[in-house]
PDB file of C-alpha atoms in Angstrom:
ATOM      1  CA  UNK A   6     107.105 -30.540  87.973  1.00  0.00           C
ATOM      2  CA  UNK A   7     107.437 -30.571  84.462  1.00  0.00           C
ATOM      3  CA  UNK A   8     105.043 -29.725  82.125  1.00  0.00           C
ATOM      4  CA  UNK A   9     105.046 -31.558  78.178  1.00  0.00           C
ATOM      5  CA  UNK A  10     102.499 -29.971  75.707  1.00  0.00           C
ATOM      6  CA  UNK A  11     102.208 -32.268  73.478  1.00  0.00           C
ATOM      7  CA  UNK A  12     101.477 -32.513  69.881  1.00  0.00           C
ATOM      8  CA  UNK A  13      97.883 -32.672  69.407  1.00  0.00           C
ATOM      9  CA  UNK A  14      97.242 -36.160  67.456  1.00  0.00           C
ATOM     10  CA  UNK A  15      96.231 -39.052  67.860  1.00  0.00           C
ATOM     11  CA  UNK A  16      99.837 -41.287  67.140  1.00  0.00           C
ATOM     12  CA  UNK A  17     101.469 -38.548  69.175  1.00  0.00           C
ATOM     13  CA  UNK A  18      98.485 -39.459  71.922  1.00  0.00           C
ATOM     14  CA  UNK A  19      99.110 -43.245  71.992  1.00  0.00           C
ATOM     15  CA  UNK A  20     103.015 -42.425  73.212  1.00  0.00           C
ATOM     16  CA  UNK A  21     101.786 -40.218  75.482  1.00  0.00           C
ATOM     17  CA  UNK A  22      99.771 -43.049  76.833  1.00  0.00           C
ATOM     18  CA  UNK A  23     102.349 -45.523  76.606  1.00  0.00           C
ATOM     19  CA  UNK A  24     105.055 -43.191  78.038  1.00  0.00           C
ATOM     20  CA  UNK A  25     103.106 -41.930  80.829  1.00  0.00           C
ATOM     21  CA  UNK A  26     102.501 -46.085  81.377  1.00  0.00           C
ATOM     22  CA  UNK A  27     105.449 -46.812  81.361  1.00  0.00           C
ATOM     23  CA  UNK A  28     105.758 -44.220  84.272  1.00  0.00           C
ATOM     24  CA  UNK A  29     103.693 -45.605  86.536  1.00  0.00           C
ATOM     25  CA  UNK A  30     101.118 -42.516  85.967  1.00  0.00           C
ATOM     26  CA  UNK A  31      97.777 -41.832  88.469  1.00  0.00           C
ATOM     27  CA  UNK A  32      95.744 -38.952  88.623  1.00  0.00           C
ATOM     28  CA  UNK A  33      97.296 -36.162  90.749  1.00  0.00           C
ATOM     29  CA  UNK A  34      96.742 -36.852  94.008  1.00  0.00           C
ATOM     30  CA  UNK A  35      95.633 -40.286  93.564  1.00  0.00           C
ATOM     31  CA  UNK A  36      97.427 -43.714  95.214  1.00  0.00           C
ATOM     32  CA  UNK A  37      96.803 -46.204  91.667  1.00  0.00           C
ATOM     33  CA  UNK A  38      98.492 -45.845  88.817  1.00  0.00           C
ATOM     34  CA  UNK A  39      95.545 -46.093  85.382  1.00  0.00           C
ATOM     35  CA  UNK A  40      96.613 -47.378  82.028  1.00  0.00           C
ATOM     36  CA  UNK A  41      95.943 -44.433  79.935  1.00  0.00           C
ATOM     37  CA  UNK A  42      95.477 -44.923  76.005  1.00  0.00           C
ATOM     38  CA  UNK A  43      95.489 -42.385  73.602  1.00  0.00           C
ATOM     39  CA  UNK A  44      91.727 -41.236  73.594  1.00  0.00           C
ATOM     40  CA  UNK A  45      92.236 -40.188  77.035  1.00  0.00           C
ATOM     41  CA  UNK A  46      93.680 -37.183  75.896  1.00  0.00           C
ATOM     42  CA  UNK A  47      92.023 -36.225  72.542  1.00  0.00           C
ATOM     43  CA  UNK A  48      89.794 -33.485  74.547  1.00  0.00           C
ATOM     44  CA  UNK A  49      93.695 -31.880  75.142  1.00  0.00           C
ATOM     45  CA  UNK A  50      92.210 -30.755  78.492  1.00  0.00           C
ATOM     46  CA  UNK A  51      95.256 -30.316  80.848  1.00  0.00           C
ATOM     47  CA  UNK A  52      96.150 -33.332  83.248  1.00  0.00           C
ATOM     48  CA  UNK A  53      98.289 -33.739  86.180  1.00  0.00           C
ATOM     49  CA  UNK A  54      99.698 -37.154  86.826  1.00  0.00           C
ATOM     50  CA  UNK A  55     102.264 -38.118  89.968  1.00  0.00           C
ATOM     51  CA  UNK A  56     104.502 -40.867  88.330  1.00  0.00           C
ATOM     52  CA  UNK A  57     107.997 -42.587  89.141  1.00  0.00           C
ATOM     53  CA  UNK A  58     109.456 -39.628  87.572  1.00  0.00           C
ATOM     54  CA  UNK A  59     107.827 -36.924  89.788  1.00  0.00           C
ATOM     55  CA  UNK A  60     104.679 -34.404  88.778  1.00  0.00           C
ATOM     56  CA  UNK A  61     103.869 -34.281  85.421  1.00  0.00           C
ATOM     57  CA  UNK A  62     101.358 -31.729  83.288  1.00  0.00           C
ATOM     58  CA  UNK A  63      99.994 -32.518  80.188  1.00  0.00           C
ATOM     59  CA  UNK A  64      99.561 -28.494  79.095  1.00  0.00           C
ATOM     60  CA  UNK A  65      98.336 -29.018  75.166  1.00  0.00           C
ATOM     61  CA  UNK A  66      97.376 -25.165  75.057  1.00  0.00           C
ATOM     62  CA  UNK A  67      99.268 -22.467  77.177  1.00  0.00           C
ATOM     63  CA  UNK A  68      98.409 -18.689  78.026  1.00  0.00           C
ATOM     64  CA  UNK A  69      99.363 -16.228  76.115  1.00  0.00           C
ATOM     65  CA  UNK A  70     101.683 -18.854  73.761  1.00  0.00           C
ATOM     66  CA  UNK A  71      99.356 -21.729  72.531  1.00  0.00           C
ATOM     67  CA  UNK A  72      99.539 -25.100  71.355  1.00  0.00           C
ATOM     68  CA  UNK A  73     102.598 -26.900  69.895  1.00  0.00           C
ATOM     69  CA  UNK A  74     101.995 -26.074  66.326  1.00  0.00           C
ATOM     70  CA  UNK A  75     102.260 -22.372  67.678  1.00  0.00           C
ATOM     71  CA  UNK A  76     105.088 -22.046  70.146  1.00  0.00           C
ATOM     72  CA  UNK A  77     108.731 -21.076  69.163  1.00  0.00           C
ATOM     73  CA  UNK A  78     110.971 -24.275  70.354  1.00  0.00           C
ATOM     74  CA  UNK A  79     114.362 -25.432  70.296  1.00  0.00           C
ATOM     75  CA  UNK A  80     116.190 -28.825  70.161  1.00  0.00           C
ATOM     76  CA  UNK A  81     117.765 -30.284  73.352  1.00  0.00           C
ATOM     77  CA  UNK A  82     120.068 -32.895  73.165  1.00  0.00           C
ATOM     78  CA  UNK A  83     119.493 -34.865  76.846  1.00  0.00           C
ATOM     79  CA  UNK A  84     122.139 -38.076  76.137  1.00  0.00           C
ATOM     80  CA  UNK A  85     120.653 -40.142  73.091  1.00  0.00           C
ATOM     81  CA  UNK A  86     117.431 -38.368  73.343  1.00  0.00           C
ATOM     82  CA  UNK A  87     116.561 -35.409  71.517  1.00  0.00           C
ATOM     83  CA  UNK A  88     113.457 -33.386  72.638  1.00  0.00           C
ATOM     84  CA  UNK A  89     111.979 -29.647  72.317  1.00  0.00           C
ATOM     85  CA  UNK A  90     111.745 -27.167  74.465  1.00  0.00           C
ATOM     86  CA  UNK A  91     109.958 -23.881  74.322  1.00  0.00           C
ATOM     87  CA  UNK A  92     112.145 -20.885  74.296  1.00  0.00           C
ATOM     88  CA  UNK A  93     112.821 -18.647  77.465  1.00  0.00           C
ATOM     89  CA  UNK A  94     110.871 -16.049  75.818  1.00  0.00           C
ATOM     90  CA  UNK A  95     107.790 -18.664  75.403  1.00  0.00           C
ATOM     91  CA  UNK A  96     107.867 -19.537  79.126  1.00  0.00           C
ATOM     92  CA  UNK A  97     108.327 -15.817  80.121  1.00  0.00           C
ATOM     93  CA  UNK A  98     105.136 -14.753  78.061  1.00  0.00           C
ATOM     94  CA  UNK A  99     103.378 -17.577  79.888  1.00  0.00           C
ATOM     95  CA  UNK A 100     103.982 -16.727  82.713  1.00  0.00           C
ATOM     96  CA  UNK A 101     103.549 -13.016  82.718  1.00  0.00           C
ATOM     97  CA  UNK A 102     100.243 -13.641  81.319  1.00  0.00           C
ATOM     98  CA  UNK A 103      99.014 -15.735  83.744  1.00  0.00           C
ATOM     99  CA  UNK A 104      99.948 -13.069  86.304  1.00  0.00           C
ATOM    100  CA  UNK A 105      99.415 -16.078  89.488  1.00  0.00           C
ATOM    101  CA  UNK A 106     101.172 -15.646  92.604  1.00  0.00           C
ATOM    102  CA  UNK A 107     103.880 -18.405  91.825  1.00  0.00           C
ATOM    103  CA  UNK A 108     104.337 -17.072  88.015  1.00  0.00           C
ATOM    104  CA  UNK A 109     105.264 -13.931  88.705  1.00  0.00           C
ATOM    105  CA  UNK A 110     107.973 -14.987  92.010  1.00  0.00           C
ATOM    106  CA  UNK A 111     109.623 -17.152  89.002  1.00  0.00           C
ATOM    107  CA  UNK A 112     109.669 -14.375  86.812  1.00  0.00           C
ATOM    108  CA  UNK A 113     113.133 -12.261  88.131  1.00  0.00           C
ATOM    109  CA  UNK A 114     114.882 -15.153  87.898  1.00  0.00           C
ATOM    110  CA  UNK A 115     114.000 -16.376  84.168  1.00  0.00           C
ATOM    111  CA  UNK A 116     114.776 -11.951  83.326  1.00  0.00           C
ATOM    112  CA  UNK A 117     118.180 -13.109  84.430  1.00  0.00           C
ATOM    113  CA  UNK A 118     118.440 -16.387  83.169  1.00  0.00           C
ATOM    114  CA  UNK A 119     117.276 -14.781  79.602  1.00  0.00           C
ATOM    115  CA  UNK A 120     119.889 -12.046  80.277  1.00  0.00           C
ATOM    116  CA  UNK A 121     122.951 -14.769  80.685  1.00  0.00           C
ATOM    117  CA  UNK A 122     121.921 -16.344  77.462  1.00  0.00           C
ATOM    118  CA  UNK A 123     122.239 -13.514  75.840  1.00  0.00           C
ATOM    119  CA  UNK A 124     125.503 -12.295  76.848  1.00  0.00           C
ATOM    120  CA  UNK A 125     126.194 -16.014  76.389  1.00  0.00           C
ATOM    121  CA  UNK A 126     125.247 -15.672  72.854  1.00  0.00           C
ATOM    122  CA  UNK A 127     126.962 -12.431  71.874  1.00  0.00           C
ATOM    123  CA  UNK A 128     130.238 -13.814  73.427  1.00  0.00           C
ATOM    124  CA  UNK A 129     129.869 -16.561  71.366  1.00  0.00           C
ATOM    125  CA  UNK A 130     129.893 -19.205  74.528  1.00  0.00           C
TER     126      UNK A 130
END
């Protein structure tokens, strides 16, 4: 799935709305999609949705890392669209904290994936 954590406001809350919308969006689990507006999500409780797109988690506070205004991020260039991303380090953090079953089976593989950047980065790649 993937998981956005969104700014926390309420502009940045009415294209979440829209976006998810636009996506077709229903409560995990559920057959319809809802029109969400922006005051669904001004409690910034985390939300699964199914949409066209696949799962999607609305995650406006992580373990261990926080909220948007506190997370380290980078840009991402996907085509046109340019979006943040935590850092490897953020979603390592995360995920070590949590300590869950499924968190800790991803963590050998984002140690290695950290690793190649690395290397990547002191090659100059």
């Amino acid at each position: 799935d993937l998981d956005v954590m969104p700014r926390r406001d309420l502009d940045n809350a009415e294209r979440l709305a829209a976006a998810l919308n636009s996506l077709e969006a229903r409560p995990l689990g559920g057959e319809d999609p809802v029109e969400l507006e922006g005051a669904d999500f001004l409690g910034w409780q985390m939300q699964r949705f199914d949409t066209s797109a696949g799962p999607l988690d609305v995650v406006p506070n992580a373990a261990a890392i926080g909220g948007f205004e506190e997370v380290a991020t980078i840009e991402l260039a996907l085509g046109d669209l340019s979006v943040r991303a935590i850092t490897i380090d953020e979603v390592i953090a995360s995920k070590e904290k949590l300590g869950r079953p499924k968190d800790t089976a991803a963590l050998p593989a984002l140690y290695a994936a950290r690793e190649a950047l690395h290397r990547k980065r002191e090659s100059g790649g």
